Coordinates of C-alpha atoms in Angstrom, one line a residue:
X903 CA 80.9 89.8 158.5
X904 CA 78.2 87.0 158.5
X905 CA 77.3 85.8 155.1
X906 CA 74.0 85.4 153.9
X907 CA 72.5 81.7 153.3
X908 CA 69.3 80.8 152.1
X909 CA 67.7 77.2 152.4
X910 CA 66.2 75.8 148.8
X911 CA 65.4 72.7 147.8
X912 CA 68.7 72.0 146.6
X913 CA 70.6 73.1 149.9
X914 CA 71.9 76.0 151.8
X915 CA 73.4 78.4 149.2
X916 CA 76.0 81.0 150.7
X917 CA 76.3 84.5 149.0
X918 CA 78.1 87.4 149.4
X919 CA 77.6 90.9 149.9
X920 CA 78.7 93.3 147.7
X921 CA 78.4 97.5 147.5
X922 CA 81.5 98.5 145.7
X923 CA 80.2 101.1 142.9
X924 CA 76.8 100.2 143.6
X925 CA 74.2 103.0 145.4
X926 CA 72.7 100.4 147.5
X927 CA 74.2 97.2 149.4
X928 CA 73.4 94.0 147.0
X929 CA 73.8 90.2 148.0
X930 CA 74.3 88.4 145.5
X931 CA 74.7 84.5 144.8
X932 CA 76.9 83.8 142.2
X933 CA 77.3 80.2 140.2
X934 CA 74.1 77.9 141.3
X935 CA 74.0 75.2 139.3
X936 CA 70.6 74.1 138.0
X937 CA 71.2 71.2 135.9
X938 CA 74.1 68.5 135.9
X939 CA 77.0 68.9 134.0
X940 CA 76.9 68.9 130.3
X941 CA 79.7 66.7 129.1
X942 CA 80.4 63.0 128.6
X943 CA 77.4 60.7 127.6
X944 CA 75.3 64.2 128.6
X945 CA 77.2 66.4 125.5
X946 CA 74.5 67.3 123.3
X947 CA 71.8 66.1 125.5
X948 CA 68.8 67.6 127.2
X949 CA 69.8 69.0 130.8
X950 CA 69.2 67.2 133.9
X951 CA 68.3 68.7 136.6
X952 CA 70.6 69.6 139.5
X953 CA 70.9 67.2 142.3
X954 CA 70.5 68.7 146.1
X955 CA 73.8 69.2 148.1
X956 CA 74.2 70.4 152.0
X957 CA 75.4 73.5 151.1
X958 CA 77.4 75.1 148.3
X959 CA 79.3 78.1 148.4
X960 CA 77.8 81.2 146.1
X961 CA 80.7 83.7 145.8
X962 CA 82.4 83.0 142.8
X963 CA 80.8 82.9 138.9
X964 CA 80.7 79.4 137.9
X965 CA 81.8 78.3 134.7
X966 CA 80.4 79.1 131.8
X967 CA 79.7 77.1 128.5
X968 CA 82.2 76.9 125.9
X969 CA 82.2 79.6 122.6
X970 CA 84.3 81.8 121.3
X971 CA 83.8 84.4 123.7
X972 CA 87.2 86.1 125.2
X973 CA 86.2 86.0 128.7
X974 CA 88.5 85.7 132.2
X975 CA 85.7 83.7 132.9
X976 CA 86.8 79.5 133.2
X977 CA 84.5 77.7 130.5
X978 CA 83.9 74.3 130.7
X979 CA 81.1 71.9 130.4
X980 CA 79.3 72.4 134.1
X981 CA 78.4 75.0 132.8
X982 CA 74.6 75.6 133.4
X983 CA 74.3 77.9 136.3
X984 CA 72.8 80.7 137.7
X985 CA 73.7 84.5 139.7
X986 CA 70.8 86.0 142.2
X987 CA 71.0 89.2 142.9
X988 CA 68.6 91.2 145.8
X989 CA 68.7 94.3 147.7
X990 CA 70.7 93.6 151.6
X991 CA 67.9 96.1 152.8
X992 CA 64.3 95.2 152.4
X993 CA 61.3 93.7 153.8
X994 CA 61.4 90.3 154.4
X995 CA 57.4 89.6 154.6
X996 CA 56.8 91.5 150.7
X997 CA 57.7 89.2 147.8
X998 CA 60.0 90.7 145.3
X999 CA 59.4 90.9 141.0
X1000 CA 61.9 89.3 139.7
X1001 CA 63.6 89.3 136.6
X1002 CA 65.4 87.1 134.2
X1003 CA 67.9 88.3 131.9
X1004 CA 69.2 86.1 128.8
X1005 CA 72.6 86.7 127.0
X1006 CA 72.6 87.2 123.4
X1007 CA 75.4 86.1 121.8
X1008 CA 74.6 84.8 117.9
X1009 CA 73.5 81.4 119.7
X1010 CA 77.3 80.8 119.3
X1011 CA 78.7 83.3 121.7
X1012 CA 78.0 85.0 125.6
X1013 CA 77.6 84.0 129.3
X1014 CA 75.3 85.5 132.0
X1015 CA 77.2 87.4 133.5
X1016 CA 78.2 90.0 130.4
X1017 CA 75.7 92.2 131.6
X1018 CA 75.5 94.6 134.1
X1019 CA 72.6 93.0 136.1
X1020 CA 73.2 94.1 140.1
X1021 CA 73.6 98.0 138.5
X1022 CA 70.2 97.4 137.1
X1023 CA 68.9 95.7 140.5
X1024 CA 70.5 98.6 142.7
X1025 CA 69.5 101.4 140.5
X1026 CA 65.9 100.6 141.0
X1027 CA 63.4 102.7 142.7
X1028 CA 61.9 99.9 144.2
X1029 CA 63.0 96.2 145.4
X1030 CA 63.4 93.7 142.9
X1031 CA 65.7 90.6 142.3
X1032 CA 67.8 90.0 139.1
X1033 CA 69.0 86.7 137.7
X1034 CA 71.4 85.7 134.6
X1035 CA 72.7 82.6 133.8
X1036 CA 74.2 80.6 131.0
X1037 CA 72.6 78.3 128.4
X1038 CA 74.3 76.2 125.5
X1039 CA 75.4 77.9 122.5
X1040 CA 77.4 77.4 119.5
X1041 CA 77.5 73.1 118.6
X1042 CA 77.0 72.4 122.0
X1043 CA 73.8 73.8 122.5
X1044 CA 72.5 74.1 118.1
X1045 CA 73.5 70.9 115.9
X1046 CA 70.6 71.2 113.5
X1047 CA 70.5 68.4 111.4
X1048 CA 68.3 65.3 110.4
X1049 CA 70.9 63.7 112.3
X1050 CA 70.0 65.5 115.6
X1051 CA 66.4 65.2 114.3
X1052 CA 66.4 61.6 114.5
X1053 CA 68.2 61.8 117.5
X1054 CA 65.5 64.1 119.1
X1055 CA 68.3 66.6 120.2
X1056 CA 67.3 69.5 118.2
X1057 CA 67.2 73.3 120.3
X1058 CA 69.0 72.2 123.2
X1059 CA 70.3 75.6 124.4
X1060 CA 66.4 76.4 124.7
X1061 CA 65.9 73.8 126.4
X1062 CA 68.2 74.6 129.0
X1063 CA 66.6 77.9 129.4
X1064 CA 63.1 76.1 129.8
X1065 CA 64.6 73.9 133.0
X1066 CA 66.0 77.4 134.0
X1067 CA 62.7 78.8 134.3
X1068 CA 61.6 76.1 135.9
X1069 CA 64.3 76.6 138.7
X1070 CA 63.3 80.0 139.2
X1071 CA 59.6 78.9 139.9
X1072 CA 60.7 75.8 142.4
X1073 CA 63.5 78.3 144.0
X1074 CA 63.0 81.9 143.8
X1075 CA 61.0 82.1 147.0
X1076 CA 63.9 81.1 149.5
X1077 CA 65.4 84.1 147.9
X1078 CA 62.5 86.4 148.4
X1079 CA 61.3 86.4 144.9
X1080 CA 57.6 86.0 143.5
X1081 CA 57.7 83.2 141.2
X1082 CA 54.1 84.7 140.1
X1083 CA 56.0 88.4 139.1
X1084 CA 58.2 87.1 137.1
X1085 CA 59.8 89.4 133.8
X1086 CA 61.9 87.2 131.5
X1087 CA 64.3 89.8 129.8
X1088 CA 66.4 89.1 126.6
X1089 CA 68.6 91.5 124.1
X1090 CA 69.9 89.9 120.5
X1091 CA 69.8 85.9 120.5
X1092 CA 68.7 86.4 124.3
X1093 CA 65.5 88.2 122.6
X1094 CA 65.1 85.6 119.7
X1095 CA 64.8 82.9 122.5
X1096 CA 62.3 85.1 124.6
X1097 CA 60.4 85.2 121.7
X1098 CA 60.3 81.3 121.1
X1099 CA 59.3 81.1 124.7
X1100 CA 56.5 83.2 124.3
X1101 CA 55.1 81.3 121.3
X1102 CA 55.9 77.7 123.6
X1103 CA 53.3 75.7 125.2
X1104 CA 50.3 77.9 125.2
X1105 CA 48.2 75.7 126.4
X1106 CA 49.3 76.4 129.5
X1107 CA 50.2 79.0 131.8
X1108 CA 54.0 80.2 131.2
X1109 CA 56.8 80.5 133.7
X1110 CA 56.6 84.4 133.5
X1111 CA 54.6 87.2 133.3
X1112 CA 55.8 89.5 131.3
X1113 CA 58.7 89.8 128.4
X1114 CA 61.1 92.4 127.2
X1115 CA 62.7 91.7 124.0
X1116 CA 65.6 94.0 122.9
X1117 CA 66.6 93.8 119.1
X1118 CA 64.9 90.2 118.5
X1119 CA 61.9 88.3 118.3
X1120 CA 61.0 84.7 117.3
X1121 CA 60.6 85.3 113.7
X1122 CA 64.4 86.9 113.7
X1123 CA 66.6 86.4 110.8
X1124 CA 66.0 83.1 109.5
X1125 CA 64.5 79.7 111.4
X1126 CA 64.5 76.8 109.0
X1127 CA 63.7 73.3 109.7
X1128 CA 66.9 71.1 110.5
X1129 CA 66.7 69.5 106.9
X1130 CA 67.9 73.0 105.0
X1131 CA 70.5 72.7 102.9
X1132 CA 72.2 75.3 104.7
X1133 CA 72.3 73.1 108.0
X1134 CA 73.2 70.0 106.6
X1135 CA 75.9 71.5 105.0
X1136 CA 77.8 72.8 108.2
X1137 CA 77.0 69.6 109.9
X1138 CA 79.2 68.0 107.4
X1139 CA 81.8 70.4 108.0
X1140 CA 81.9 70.4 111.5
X1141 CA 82.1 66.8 111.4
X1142 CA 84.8 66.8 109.0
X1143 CA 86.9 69.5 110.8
X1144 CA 86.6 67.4 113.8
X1145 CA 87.3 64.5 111.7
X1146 CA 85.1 62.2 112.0
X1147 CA 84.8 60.1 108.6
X1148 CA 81.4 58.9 107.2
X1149 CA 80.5 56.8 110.1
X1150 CA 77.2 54.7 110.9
X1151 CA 74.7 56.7 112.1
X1152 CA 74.8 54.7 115.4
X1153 CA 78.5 55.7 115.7
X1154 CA 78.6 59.7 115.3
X1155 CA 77.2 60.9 118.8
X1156 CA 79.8 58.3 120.6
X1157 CA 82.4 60.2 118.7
X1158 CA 81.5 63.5 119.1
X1159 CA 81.2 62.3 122.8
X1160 CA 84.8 61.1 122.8
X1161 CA 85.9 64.4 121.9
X1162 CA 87.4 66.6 124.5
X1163 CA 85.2 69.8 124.4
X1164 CA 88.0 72.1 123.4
X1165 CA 87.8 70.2 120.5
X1166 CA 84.4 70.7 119.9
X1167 CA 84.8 74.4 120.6
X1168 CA 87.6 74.9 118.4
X1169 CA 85.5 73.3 115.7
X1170 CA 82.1 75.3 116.9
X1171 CA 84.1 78.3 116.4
X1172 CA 85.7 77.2 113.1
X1173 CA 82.5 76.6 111.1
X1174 CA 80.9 79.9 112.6
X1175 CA 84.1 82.0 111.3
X1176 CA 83.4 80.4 107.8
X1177 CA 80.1 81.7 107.4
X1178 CA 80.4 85.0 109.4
X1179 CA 80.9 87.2 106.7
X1180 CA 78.1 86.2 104.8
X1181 CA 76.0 86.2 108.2
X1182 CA 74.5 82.6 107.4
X1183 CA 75.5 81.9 111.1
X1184 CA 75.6 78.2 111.9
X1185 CA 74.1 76.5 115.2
X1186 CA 70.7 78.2 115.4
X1187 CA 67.1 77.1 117.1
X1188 CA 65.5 75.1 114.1
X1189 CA 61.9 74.2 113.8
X1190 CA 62.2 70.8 115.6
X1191 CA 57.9 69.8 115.1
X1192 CA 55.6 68.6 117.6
X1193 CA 56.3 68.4 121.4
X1194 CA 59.4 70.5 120.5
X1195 CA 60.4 73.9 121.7
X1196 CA 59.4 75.4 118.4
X1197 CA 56.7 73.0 117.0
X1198 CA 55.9 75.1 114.3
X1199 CA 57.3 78.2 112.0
X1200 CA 56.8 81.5 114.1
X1201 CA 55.0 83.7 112.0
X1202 CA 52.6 80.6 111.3
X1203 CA 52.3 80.7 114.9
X1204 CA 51.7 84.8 115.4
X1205 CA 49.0 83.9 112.5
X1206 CA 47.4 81.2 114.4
X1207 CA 47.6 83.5 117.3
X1208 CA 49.4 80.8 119.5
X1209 CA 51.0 82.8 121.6
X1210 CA 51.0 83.9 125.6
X1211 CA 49.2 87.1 125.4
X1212 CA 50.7 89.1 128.6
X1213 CA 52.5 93.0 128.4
X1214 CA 55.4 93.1 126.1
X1215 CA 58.3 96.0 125.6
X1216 CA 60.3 95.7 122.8
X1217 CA 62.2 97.7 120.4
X1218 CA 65.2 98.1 118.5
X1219 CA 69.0 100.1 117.6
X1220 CA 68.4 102.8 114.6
X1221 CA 71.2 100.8 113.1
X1222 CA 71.1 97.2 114.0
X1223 CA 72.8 96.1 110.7
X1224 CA 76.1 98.1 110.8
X1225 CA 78.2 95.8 113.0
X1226 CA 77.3 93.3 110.7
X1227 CA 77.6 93.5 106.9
X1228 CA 81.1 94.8 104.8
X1229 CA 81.9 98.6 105.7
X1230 CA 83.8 99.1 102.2
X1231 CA 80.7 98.0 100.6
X1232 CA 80.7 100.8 97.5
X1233 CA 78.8 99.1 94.4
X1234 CA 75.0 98.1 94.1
X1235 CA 76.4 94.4 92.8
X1236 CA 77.3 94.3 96.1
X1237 CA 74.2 94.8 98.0
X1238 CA 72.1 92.6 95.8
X1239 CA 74.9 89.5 95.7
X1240 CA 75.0 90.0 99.9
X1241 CA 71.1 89.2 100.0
X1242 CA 71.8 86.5 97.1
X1243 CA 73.5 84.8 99.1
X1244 CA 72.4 85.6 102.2
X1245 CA 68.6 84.7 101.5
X1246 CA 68.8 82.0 98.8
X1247 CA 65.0 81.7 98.8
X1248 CA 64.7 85.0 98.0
X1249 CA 62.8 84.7 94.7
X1250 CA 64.9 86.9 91.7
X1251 CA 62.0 89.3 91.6
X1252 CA 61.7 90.2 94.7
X1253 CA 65.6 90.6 94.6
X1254 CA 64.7 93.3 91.8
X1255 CA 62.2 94.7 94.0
X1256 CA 64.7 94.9 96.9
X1257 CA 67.0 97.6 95.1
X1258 CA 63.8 99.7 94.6
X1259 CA 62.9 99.7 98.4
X1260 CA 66.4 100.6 99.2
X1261 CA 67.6 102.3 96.3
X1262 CA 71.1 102.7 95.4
X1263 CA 72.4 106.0 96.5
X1264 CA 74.7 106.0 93.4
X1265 CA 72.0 107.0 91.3
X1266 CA 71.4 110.3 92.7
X1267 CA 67.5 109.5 92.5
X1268 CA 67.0 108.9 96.6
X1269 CA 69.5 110.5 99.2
X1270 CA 68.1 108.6 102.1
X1271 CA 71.1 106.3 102.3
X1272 CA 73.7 108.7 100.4
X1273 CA 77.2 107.5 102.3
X1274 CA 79.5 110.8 103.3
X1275 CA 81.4 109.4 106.2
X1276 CA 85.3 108.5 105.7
X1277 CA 86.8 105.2 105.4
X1278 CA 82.9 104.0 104.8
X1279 CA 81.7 102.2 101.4
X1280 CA 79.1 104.1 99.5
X1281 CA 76.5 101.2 99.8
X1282 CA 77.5 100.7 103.6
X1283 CA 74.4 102.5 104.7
X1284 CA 72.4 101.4 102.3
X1285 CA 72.9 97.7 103.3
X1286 CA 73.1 98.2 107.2
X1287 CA 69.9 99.7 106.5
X1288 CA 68.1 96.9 104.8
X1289 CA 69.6 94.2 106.8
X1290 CA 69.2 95.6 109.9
X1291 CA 65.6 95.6 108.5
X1292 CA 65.5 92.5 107.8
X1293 CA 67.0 90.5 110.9
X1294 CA 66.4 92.8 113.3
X1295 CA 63.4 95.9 113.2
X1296 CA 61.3 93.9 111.0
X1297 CA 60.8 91.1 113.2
X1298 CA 60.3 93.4 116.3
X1299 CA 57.3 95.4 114.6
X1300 CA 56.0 92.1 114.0
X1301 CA 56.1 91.0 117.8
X1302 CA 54.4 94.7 118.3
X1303 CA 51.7 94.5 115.6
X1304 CA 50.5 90.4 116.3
X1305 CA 50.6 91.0 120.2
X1306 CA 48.9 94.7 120.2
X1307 CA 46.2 93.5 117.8
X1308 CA 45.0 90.2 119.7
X1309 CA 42.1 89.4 120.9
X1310 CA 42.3 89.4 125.0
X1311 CA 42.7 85.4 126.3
X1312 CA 40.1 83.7 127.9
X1313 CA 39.4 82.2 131.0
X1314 CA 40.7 78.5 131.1
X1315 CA 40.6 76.6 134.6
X1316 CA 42.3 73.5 133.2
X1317 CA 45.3 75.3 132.2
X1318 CA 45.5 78.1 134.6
X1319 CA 45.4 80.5 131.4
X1320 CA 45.3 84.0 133.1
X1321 CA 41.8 86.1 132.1
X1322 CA 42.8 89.1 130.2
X1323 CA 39.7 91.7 130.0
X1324 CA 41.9 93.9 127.2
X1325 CA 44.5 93.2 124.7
X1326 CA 47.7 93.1 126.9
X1327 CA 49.7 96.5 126.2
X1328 CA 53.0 96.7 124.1
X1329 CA 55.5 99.4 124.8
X1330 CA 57.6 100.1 121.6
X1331 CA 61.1 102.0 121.6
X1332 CA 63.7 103.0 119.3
X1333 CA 67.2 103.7 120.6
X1334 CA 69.0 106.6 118.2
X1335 CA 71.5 107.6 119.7
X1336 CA 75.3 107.0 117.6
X1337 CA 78.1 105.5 120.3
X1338 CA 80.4 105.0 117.4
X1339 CA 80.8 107.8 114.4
X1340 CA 80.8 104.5 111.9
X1341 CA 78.3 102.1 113.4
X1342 CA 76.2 105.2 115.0
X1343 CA 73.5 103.4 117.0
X1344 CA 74.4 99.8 116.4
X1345 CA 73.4 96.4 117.8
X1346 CA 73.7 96.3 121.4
X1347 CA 75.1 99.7 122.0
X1348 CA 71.8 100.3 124.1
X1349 CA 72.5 98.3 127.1
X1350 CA 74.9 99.5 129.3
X1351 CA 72.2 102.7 129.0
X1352 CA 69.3 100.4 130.5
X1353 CA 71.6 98.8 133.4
X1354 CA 72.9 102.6 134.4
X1355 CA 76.6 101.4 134.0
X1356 CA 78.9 104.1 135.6
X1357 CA 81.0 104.6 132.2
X1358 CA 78.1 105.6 130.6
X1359 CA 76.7 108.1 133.4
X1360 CA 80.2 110.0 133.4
X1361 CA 80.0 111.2 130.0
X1362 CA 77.8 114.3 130.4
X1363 CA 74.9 115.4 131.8
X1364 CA 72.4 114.6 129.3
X1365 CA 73.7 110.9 128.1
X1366 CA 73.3 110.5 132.0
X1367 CA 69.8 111.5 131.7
X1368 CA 69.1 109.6 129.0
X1369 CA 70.4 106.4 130.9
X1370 CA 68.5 107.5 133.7
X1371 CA 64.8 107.5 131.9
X1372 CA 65.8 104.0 130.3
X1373 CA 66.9 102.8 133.5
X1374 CA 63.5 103.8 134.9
X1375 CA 61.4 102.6 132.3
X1376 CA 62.9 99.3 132.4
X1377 CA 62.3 98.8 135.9
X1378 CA 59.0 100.2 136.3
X1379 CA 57.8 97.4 133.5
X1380 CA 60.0 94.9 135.3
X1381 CA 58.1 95.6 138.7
X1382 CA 54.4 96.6 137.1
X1383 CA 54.3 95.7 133.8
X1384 CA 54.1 99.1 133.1
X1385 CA 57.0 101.6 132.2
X1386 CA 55.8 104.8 134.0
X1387 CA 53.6 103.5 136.8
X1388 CA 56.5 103.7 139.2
X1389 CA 58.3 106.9 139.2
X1390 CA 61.1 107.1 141.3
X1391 CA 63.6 109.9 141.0
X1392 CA 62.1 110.7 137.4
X1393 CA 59.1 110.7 137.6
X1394 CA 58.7 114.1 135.1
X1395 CA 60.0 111.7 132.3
X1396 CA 57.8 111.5 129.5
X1397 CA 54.7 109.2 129.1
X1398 CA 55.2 106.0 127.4
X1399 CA 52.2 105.4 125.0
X1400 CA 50.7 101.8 124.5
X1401 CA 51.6 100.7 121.1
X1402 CA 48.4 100.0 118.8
X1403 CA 49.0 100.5 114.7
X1404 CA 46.4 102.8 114.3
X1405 CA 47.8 105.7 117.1
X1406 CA 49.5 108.2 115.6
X1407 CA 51.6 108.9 118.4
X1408 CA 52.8 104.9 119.4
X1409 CA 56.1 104.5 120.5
X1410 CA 59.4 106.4 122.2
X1411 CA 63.0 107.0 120.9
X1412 CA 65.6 107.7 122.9
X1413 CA 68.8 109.8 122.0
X1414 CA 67.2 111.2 119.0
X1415 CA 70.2 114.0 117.8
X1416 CA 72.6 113.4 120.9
X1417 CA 76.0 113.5 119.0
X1418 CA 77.9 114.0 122.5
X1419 CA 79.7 110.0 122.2
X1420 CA 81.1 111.1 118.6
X1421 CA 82.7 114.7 119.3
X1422 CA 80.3 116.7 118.0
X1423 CA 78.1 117.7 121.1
X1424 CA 75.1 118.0 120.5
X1425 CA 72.8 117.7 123.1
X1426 CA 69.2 116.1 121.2
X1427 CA 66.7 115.0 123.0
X1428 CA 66.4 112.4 125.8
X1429 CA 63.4 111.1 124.9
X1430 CA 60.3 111.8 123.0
X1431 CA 57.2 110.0 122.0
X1432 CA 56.9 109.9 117.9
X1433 CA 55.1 107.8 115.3
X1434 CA 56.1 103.6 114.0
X1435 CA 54.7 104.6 110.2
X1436 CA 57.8 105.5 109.1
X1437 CA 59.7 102.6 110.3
X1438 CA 57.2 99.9 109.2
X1439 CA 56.3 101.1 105.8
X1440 CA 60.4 100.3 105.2
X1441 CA 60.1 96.7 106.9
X1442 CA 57.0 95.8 105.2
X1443 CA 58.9 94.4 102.1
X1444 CA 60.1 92.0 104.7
X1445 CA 57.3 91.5 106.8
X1446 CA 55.5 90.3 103.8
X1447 CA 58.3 87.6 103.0
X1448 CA 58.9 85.7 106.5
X1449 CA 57.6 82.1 105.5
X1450 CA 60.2 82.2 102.8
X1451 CA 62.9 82.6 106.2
X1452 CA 60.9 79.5 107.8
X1453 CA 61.1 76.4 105.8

């Protein structure tokens, strides 16, 4: 069987075809490199772009970059590459929307190909062609420091995903892709960085039209500048785990360069299992000033409305916080020292106010977050609650209410700013339904639903439906911009509303009461359209304090 090749600027690339499990014939083009390899005098460096060859060979994964990821994946430091995946059948003379899909991952952890990108392409009513691909993470990709700041190698994991976007617009032609339809699509740290892409050089057009950001957003968790205390400090330790003494400055990148990167991984993942528990993750995207991928704090950027203003779906997990903070969690000094600790700049009042927002179910005054389950802390809810808040749902509304509430863009000729006559629209979800009886609907558990991956579609009828109406939405936006214009084999599925703060009726959940994936089978409801004012009246506490997160 004749392989398929395409002709790009940086050679003939040679796929395969694939159909195994799949309802339609895919060829897919796995391992493209778009930048050089990332180690020796280029560890810790910006990435350079790819030089051309006469034709490389697309039917294996390529590496991908060191973490702490247990993958059967080789990892190594050529590690910035790319996977294409398009439809065997189509029409060669119609340009396909394409979509870009970034790994989350903690900025310390994941790889492009962890999600299930061809069942999203081949479920789709329509053509389309689906892309992942591996950036940086953990200390090769985040070193914040005033070291790297004087080094000017601050966010370089973002900026690998910048020079990917760029390959996408030079390339995606050859593949039959629109460079001008192009959705960039990102879940967890994957969402975070879609989020600093959409606040990045708004001065001018951006490589993308549209964005779907899934549990994250720019002004997620915390983004300091590279001076915190908190950055500084792990600097220090990861030098000293690798041990590298108190060197001249002029002296530390040629050792950390000398290193072998297993070294530098075992050290990466060293620091990151320190400060874990407390969820004060190192080797994160740091304010890094002018010129830089994030010039300024976030939210002062949604304020100064510096931001691409082009359609937006986004949402969150009911329980975004439960994979993350102690399950035997069973006193209230617990709760208030996690924050202590957690948010240092959290002023003690507000750390007073905190227990009144989410009060302590201990008390019998509130039984909103009352703890009943087995084996589970009695402040376990309690805290999943208000952290998933804070790092997660929070920072989501906020994308939601700064994007939904602009004023349109104008007309710029100089910087090919595209003319909006309306605010662009913002599609807001909640996913509810529990995949686990102790983390319910926790971080993540939503996307094997939104790729229409086979082990979810066996489970029963409805959970099948459910993953069908995701699947649909998701790839009407990705083709349109909108998540019911094309309708496919469900097209009865419910209406999607634009978000806008002042509807009643603004936003869907999905798997509302489904109780199938924990034993107790009920059915619930696939989807229904419902109301954000309960949500953000519980994340304004946060809302109201994101500059103290951002200095």
């Amino acid at each position: 069987m004749p392989r398929p090749r395409v002709s790009t600027r940086q050679g003939t690339i040679v796929g395969v075809e694939v159909e195994h499990g799949l309802p339609q014939p895919l060829e897919q083009f796995l391992g493209i490199p778009y930048a050089l390899s990332t180690g020796g005098e280029r560890r810790f460096s910006p990435p350079v772009p790819v030089s051309p060859v006469k034709v490389f060979d697309a039917s294996h994964y390529g590496q991908r970059c060191p973490s702490g990821s247990r993958d059967a994946t080789p990892e190594g430091e050529d590690c910035l590459n790319l996977n294409i995946f398009r439809p065997k059948i189509r029409d060669e003379s119609r340009k396909l929307p394409v979509l870009v899909y970034l790994h989350g991952g903690a900025f310390n952890f994941g790889a492009g190909n962890a999600r299930q990108i061809p069942h999203l392409v081949a479920w789709s009513a329509e053509p389309m062609i689906g892309i992942s691909f591996n950036y940086r993470v953990g200390a090769f990709g985040f070193l914040p420091s005033t070291f790297m700041e004087e080094e000017g190698l601050l966010n370089i994991g973002l900026k690998d995903q910048a020079l990917l976007f760029e390959w996408v617009q030079q390339n995606i032609a050859a593949f039959g892709g629109d460079p001008d339809n192009v959705t960039i699509m990102g879940s967890s740290a994957g969402a975070h960085s879609v989020g600093h892409h959409l606040l990045h050089d708004t001065h001018k057009a951006p490589p993308f039209k549209r964005v779907i950001l899934e549990s994250g957003a720019a002004t997620a968790r915390a983004v300091y500048a590279p001076s915190n205390p908190l950055h500084e400090q792990q600097f220090h330790e990861f030098l000293q785990n690798l041990n590298i003494p108190s060197l001249h400055t002029s002296e530390i990148l040629p050792a950390l360069r000398s290193k072998t990167f297993l070294e530098i991984k075992a050290a990466s993942g060293a620091i990151f299992e320190k400060y874990n528990p407390s969820v004060r993750w190192p080797f994160q995207p740091v304010i890094d000033g002018p010129g830089g991928m994030i010039p300024i704090a976030p939210i002062a950027a949604w304020k100064a409305g510096s931001f691409h203003r082009i359609p937006i779906l986004t949402g969150f997990n009911a329980n975004e916080g439960s994979i993350f903070v102690p399950a035997t969690a069973s006193k209230s000094q617990e709760f208030t020292g996690f924050f202590r600790t957690l948010l240092p700049s959290l002023p003690k009042d507000d750390l007073v106010l905190l227990n009144e927002v989410y009060p302590d179910p201990l008390m019998g005054k509130d039984e909103k977050y009352k703890e009943t389950r087995r084996g589970l802390g009695a402040q376990f809810m309690r805290l999943e609650q208000a952290y998933g808040h804070f790092a997660y749902v929070a920072p989501v509304l906020q994308t939601a209410l700064f994007v939904s509430s602009s004023s349109p863009s104008v007309s710029n000729s100089a910087s090919k700013v595209e003319e909006r006559k309306e605010t662009p629209p913002v599609y807001l979800y909640e996913f509810a339904l529990p995949t686990n009886s102790s983390l319910l609907a926790y971080h993540g558990s939503h996307a094997p639903f939104i790729t229409h991956n086979p082990e979810i579609a066996r489970l029963s009828p409805t959970v099948n439906q459910i993953s069908n109406v995701m699947h649909a939405y998701w790839a009407s936006f990705i083709l349109t911009g909108d998540p019911n214009a094309v309708k496919g084999k469900f097209g009865d599925r419910v209406v999607w509303p634009r978000f806008s703060a002042d509807k009643e009726d603004n936003m869907v959940v999905f798997g509302e009461g489904n109780t199938e994936f924990i034993g107790r089978g009920d059915k619930g409801d696939v989807v229904k359209v419902t109301s954000d004012e309960e949500v953000r009246k519980e994340c304004e506490y946060w809302m109201e304090r994101t500059e103290l997160f951002e200095i």
